[in-house]
Coordinates of C-alpha atoms (C1' of nucleotides) in Angstrom, one line a residue:
Chain A
X1 CA 0.0 0.0 0.0
X2 CA 1.5 3.2 -1.1
X3 CA 3.0 5.3 1.7
X4 CA 5.6 8.1 1.6
X5 CA 8.4 6.1 -0.1
X6 CA 6.1 4.6 -2.7
X7 CA 4.4 7.8 -3.5
X8 CA 7.8 9.6 -3.6
X9 CA 9.0 6.9 -6.0
X10 CA 6.0 7.5 -8.3
X11 CA 6.7 11.3 -8.0
X12 CA 10.3 10.9 -9.1
X13 CA 9.2 8.8 -12.1
X14 CA 6.5 11.3 -13.2
X15 CA 8.9 14.2 -12.7
X16 CA 11.3 12.5 -15.1
X17 CA 8.8 11.3 -17.7
X18 CA 5.8 13.6 -18.0
X19 CA 7.1 17.1 -17.2
X20 CA 7.0 19.1 -20.4
X21 CA 4.4 16.9 -22.0
X22 CA 1.0 18.2 -23.1
X23 CA -2.3 16.7 -22.2
X24 CA -4.1 16.0 -25.5
X25 CA -7.2 14.4 -24.0
X26 CA -8.6 12.7 -21.0
X27 CA -10.7 9.5 -21.1
X28 CA -12.8 8.9 -18.0
X29 CA -14.0 5.3 -17.6
X30 CA -15.2 5.5 -14.0
X31 CA -16.7 8.9 -13.3
X32 CA -16.7 8.8 -9.5
X33 CA -12.9 8.6 -9.4
X34 CA -12.4 12.1 -10.9
X35 CA -13.9 15.5 -10.1
X36 CA -13.5 18.9 -11.6
X37 CA -13.5 20.2 -15.2
X38 CA -11.4 18.2 -17.6
X39 CA -11.6 21.1 -20.1
X40 CA -9.4 23.1 -17.8
X41 CA -6.4 20.7 -18.2
X42 CA -6.8 19.8 -21.8
X43 CA -4.0 21.4 -23.8
X44 CA -1.9 22.2 -20.8
X45 CA 1.6 20.9 -20.1
X46 CA 2.9 19.3 -16.9
X47 CA 5.2 21.6 -15.1
X48 CA 6.0 20.1 -11.8
X49 CA 5.0 17.2 -9.6
X50 CA 4.6 17.8 -5.9
X51 CA 3.9 15.4 -3.0
X52 CA 2.0 16.0 0.1
X53 CA 2.3 13.0 2.4
X54 CA 0.8 10.2 0.4
X55 CA -0.9 12.5 -2.1
X56 CA 0.4 14.0 -5.3
X57 CA -0.2 17.2 -7.2
X58 CA 0.6 17.3 -10.9
X59 CA 0.9 21.0 -11.6
X60 CA 0.3 22.3 -15.1
X61 CA 1.6 25.4 -16.9
X62 CA -1.8 27.1 -16.8
X63 CA -2.2 27.3 -13.0
X64 CA -4.3 24.2 -12.8
X65 CA -3.3 21.0 -11.1
X66 CA -4.4 17.4 -10.9
X67 CA -4.4 16.2 -7.3
X68 CA -4.2 12.5 -6.8
X69 CA -4.5 10.1 -3.9
X70 CA -3.9 6.5 -4.8
X71 CA -5.1 5.1 -1.4
X72 CA -4.7 1.3 -1.2
X73 CA -4.6 0.0 -4.8
X74 CA -4.2 3.0 -7.1
X75 CA -1.5 2.9 -9.8
X76 CA -0.2 5.8 -11.9
X77 CA 1.6 4.4 -14.9
X78 CA 3.2 6.2 -17.8
X79 CA 3.7 4.4 -21.0
X80 CA 5.1 5.7 -24.3
X81 CA 3.5 4.7 -27.6
X82 CA 6.9 4.9 -29.2
X83 CA 9.1 2.9 -26.9
X84 CA 7.8 -0.6 -27.2
X85 CA 10.0 -2.0 -24.5
X86 CA 7.6 -1.9 -21.6
X87 CA 8.8 -2.5 -18.1
X88 CA 5.3 -2.9 -16.8
X89 CA 4.9 -5.7 -14.3
X90 CA 2.9 -8.5 -15.9
X91 CA 1.8 -9.8 -12.5
X92 CA 0.8 -6.5 -10.9
X93 CA -0.4 -4.7 -13.9
X94 CA -0.8 -6.9 -17.0
X95 CA -2.1 -5.2 -20.2
X96 CA -2.7 -1.4 -20.4
X97 CA -5.4 -0.4 -20.3
X98 CA -7.1 -3.1 -18.3
X99 CA -10.4 -3.5 -16.5
X100 CA -9.0 -1.5 -13.5
X101 CA -8.0 1.4 -15.7
X102 CA -10.4 4.2 -14.7
X103 CA -8.8 7.3 -16.2
X104 CA -6.4 7.7 -19.2
X105 CA -4.5 10.9 -19.9
X106 CA -3.3 11.0 -23.5
X107 CA -0.1 13.0 -23.8
X108 CA 2.0 14.4 -26.6
X109 CA 5.4 16.0 -27.0
X110 CA 8.1 16.8 -29.6
X111 CA 11.3 14.8 -29.4
X112 CA 14.7 16.2 -30.1
X113 CA 14.3 15.6 -33.8
X114 CA 11.0 17.5 -33.8
X115 CA 9.0 14.4 -34.2
X116 CA 5.7 14.1 -32.3
X117 CA 5.6 11.4 -29.6
X118 CA 2.5 10.0 -28.0
X119 CA 2.3 8.6 -24.5
X120 CA -0.3 7.7 -21.9
X121 CA -0.7 8.1 -18.2
X122 CA -3.0 5.4 -16.8
X123 CA -4.8 5.6 -13.5
X124 CA -5.7 2.1 -12.4
X125 CA -7.4 1.2 -9.1
X126 CA -8.7 -2.2 -8.1
X127 CA -10.6 -1.1 -5.0
X128 CA -11.6 2.4 -6.3
X129 CA -10.7 4.1 -3.1
X130 CA -8.4 6.7 -4.7
X131 CA -9.4 10.0 -6.1
X132 CA -8.3 12.5 -8.7
X133 CA -9.3 16.2 -8.4
X134 CA -8.9 18.9 -11.1
X135 CA -8.5 22.3 -9.4
X136 CA -6.6 25.5 -9.6
X137 CA -3.0 25.1 -8.3
X138 CA -3.6 27.6 -5.6
X139 CA -6.4 25.4 -4.3
X140 CA -4.3 22.3 -3.9
X141 CA -3.0 23.3 -0.5
X142 CA -6.6 24.2 0.6
X143 CA -7.7 20.6 0.1
X144 CA -8.5 19.3 3.7
X145 CA -6.2 16.3 3.2
X146 CA -3.3 18.7 2.4
X147 CA -4.1 21.6 4.7
X148 CA -4.6 19.3 7.7
X149 CA -1.5 17.1 6.9
X150 CA 1.0 16.8 9.8
X151 CA 4.7 17.4 9.3
X152 CA 6.6 14.9 7.3
X153 CA 9.7 12.9 8.3
X154 CA 12.7 13.8 6.2
X155 CA 13.9 11.1 3.8
X156 CA 17.0 12.8 2.4
X157 CA 18.2 15.2 -0.2
X158 CA 16.7 13.4 -3.2
X159 CA 13.3 14.5 -2.1
X160 CA 11.9 17.4 -3.8
X161 CA 11.6 21.1 -3.2
X162 CA 8.3 20.9 -1.5
X163 CA 9.3 20.7 2.1
X164 CA 9.1 23.9 4.0
X165 CA 10.3 24.1 7.6
X166 CA 6.8 23.9 9.1
X167 CA 6.2 20.7 7.2
X168 CA 9.3 18.9 8.2
X169 CA 9.1 16.6 11.2
X170 CA 11.9 17.6 13.5
X171 CA 12.8 15.7 16.7
X172 CA 11.5 18.7 18.7
X173 CA 8.1 18.6 16.8
X174 CA 7.9 14.8 17.3
X175 CA 8.4 15.1 21.0
X176 CA 5.7 17.8 21.1
X177 CA 3.3 15.6 19.1
X178 CA 3.8 12.6 21.5
X179 CA 3.6 14.7 24.6
X180 CA 0.4 14.1 26.7
X181 CA -1.1 11.9 24.0
X182 CA -2.8 8.8 25.4
X183 CA -3.3 7.4 21.9
X184 CA -1.4 4.2 21.2
X185 CA 1.9 5.1 19.6
X186 CA 1.3 3.1 16.4
X187 CA -2.1 4.7 15.8
X188 CA -0.5 8.1 16.3
X189 CA 2.3 7.4 13.8
X190 CA -0.3 6.6 11.1
X191 CA -2.6 9.6 11.8
X192 CA -2.0 11.8 8.8
X193 CA -3.1 14.9 10.6
X194 CA -0.3 14.4 13.1
X195 CA 2.4 13.0 11.0
X196 CA 2.4 12.9 7.2
X197 CA 3.2 10.0 5.0
X198 CA 3.6 7.1 7.5
X199 CA 1.3 4.1 6.9
X200 CA 0.9 0.6 8.2
X201 CA 4.1 -1.0 6.8
X202 CA 6.5 1.6 7.9
X203 CA 4.8 2.2 11.3
X204 CA 5.2 -1.5 12.1
X205 CA 8.9 -1.6 11.0
X206 CA 9.9 1.7 12.7
X207 CA 8.5 0.5 16.0
X208 CA 10.3 -2.8 15.6
X209 CA 13.6 -1.0 14.7
X210 CA 13.2 1.2 17.8
X211 CA 12.3 -1.7 20.0
X212 CA 9.0 -0.2 21.1
X213 CA 5.7 -2.0 21.8
X214 CA 3.1 -0.6 19.4
X215 CA 0.5 -0.7 22.1
X216 CA 2.3 1.8 24.3
X217 CA 0.6 5.1 24.9
X218 CA 2.5 7.9 23.1
X219 CA 3.1 9.9 26.2
X220 CA 4.7 6.9 28.0
X221 CA 7.8 7.0 25.7
X222 CA 11.0 8.2 27.4
X223 CA 13.2 10.9 25.9
X224 CA 15.6 8.2 24.6
X225 CA 12.8 6.1 23.2
X226 CA 11.3 9.0 21.5
X227 CA 14.6 9.9 19.9
X228 CA 15.1 6.2 18.9
X229 CA 11.7 6.1 17.3
X230 CA 12.2 9.3 15.5
X231 CA 15.4 8.0 14.0
X232 CA 13.8 4.7 13.2
X233 CA 11.0 6.3 11.2
X234 CA 13.5 8.2 9.1
X235 CA 15.6 5.0 8.7
X236 CA 12.8 2.7 7.5
X237 CA 11.4 5.4 5.1
X238 CA 14.8 5.9 3.6
X239 CA 15.2 2.1 3.2
X240 CA 11.7 2.0 1.5
X241 CA 12.8 4.8 -0.9
X242 CA 16.1 3.1 -1.5
X243 CA 14.4 -0.1 -2.6
X244 CA 11.8 1.8 -4.7
X245 CA 9.0 1.1 -2.4
X246 CA 7.2 -2.1 -1.3
X247 CA 5.2 -4.2 -3.8
X248 CA 3.7 -6.8 -1.4
X249 CA 0.3 -5.9 -3.0
X250 CA -0.4 -3.9 -6.1
X251 CA 2.1 -1.1 -5.9
X252 CA 4.2 -0.3 -8.9
X253 CA 6.2 2.9 -9.8
X254 CA 5.4 5.3 -12.7
X255 CA 6.8 2.8 -15.2
X256 CA 4.8 -0.1 -13.9
X257 CA 7.9 -1.7 -12.2
X258 CA 7.7 -3.3 -8.8
X259 CA 9.6 -2.2 -5.7
X260 CA 11.8 -4.4 -3.5
X261 CA 11.3 -3.2 0.0
X262 CA 9.0 -6.2 0.7
X263 CA 12.1 -8.3 0.7
X264 CA 13.5 -6.2 3.5
X265 CA 10.5 -6.0 5.9
X266 CA 11.7 -6.0 9.5
X267 CA 8.5 -7.3 11.0
X268 CA 5.6 -6.2 8.8
X269 CA 3.8 -9.2 7.3
X270 CA 5.6 -11.8 9.5
X271 CA 2.5 -14.0 9.8
X272 CA 4.4 -17.2 10.4
X273 CA 8.0 -15.9 10.3
X274 CA 10.0 -15.7 13.5
X275 CA 11.4 -12.5 14.8
X276 CA 14.4 -11.4 12.7
X277 CA 16.3 -10.4 15.9
X278 CA 15.5 -13.0 18.5
X279 CA 13.9 -15.8 16.6
X280 CA 10.8 -15.7 18.8
X281 CA 7.2 -15.6 17.8
X282 CA 5.9 -12.5 16.1
X283 CA 2.4 -11.5 17.3
X284 CA -0.4 -10.3 15.0
X285 CA -2.9 -8.0 16.6
X286 CA -5.3 -5.2 15.6
X287 CA -4.6 -1.6 16.5
X288 CA -6.8 1.2 15.2
X289 CA -8.4 -1.5 13.0
X290 CA -5.2 -2.4 11.2
X291 CA -3.0 -5.4 11.2
X292 CA -0.1 -5.0 13.6
X293 CA 3.0 -7.1 13.8
X294 CA 5.5 -7.0 16.7
X295 CA 7.8 -9.1 18.7
X296 CA 6.8 -9.0 22.4
X297 CA 10.4 -10.0 23.4
X298 CA 12.2 -7.3 21.4
X299 CA 9.6 -4.6 21.6
X300 CA 8.9 -3.2 25.1
Chain B
dC1 C1' -10.1 14.3 23.8
dG2 C1' -10.0 9.0 22.5
dG3 C1' -12.1 5.0 20.7
dA4 C1' -15.2 2.3 18.2
dG5 C1' -18.0 1.5 14.2
dT6 C1' -19.4 2.1 9.2
dG7 C1' -18.8 2.7 4.3
dC8 C1' -16.3 2.6 0.1
dC9 C1' -14.7 -1.9 -3.1
dT10 C1' -12.7 -6.3 -4.9
dG11 C1' -9.5 -10.1 -4.8
dA12 C1' -8.1 -13.7 -1.9
dC13 C1' -9.2 -17.3 0.9
dG14 C1' -11.5 -20.9 3.8
dG15 C1' -15.4 -23.9 4.1
dC16 C1' -18.3 -27.1 2.0
Chain C
dT1 C1' -15.9 -26.7 -9.7
dG2 C1' -18.2 -23.0 -7.7
dC3 C1' -20.9 -20.6 -4.4
dC4 C1' -20.9 -18.0 -0.2
dG5 C1' -19.3 -15.5 3.7
dT6 C1' -15.5 -12.9 5.6
dC7 C1' -11.8 -9.9 5.6
dA8 C1' -8.2 -6.2 4.5
dG9 C1' -7.4 -1.4 4.5
dG10 C1' -6.7 4.8 3.9
dC11 C1' -9.5 7.9 5.0
dA12 C1' -13.9 10.4 6.0
dC13 C1' -17.5 10.4 8.8
dT14 C1' -20.7 9.5 12.8
dC15 C1' -21.6 8.5 17.4
dC16 C1' -20.5 7.8 22.3

DNA sequence: CGGAGTGCCTGACGGC
DNA sequence: TGCCGTCAGGCACTCC
């Protein structure tokens, strides 16, 4: 499920492949996925791709933007008509378009020789939880999801120009967020209004790396534990980004390729696997309605 | 304020 | 083989 590293990986791919290309037309196959006026974006060129937590904003050169949240199973895949060597995962995507393709953006650009090239940006979504909103660029940050988004952990220099100081999760802010909160620490980590970009996979792994029991109340963490968890969050997100995200389910990058972080999970998804640190039994429980994995021996 | 429940949706999976 | 019930899960929303 796409979280900060996955969405950032998609962003980097889109930045490389669609910026400068013009939207020729938009085909909507499932109306409820998309809102706003398609006419506003037809003919405009992609200028910049921004990320806000797990959401993206595809900014155009006419002061309009396409805001997208892929939620659980959304895929944004760019495919050129000219380059026939497709890297699209046969297992996680298959043919394009397919029955889960709900919106198709047809793109056009001139190559270096002045020849016209055609390409497509497909939005696929099995569970149809995701959304696409066409709105003026100045309204993107007014979307509730964006305006209420908590500060984001830093994942290194590769990551875009978007982060302003008030949006970066510093240790000091993290301490402030945990202070006096009786919420369970894992539930808090995943609350987008408090911390932006962390979802179930990385919350599980960060708590494992920090050796903290996910059931603990946020306010019960000591200064040292808080610092350890803060560093662990950055560490697992960086690992996720390094491996191009996690494709344990339907996630693929902007070229339809799978990520590899699922091969490096620390504790997430360890249904029958022993703890990677002590060999003991990994417990599966529910917290905040979501599957939670932890080692009761290594996480206290 | 926290916590629990519901809805959205479909593929996977277990039971028979 | 296939039908049926259950479940996962990001986020919004309601209710207590």
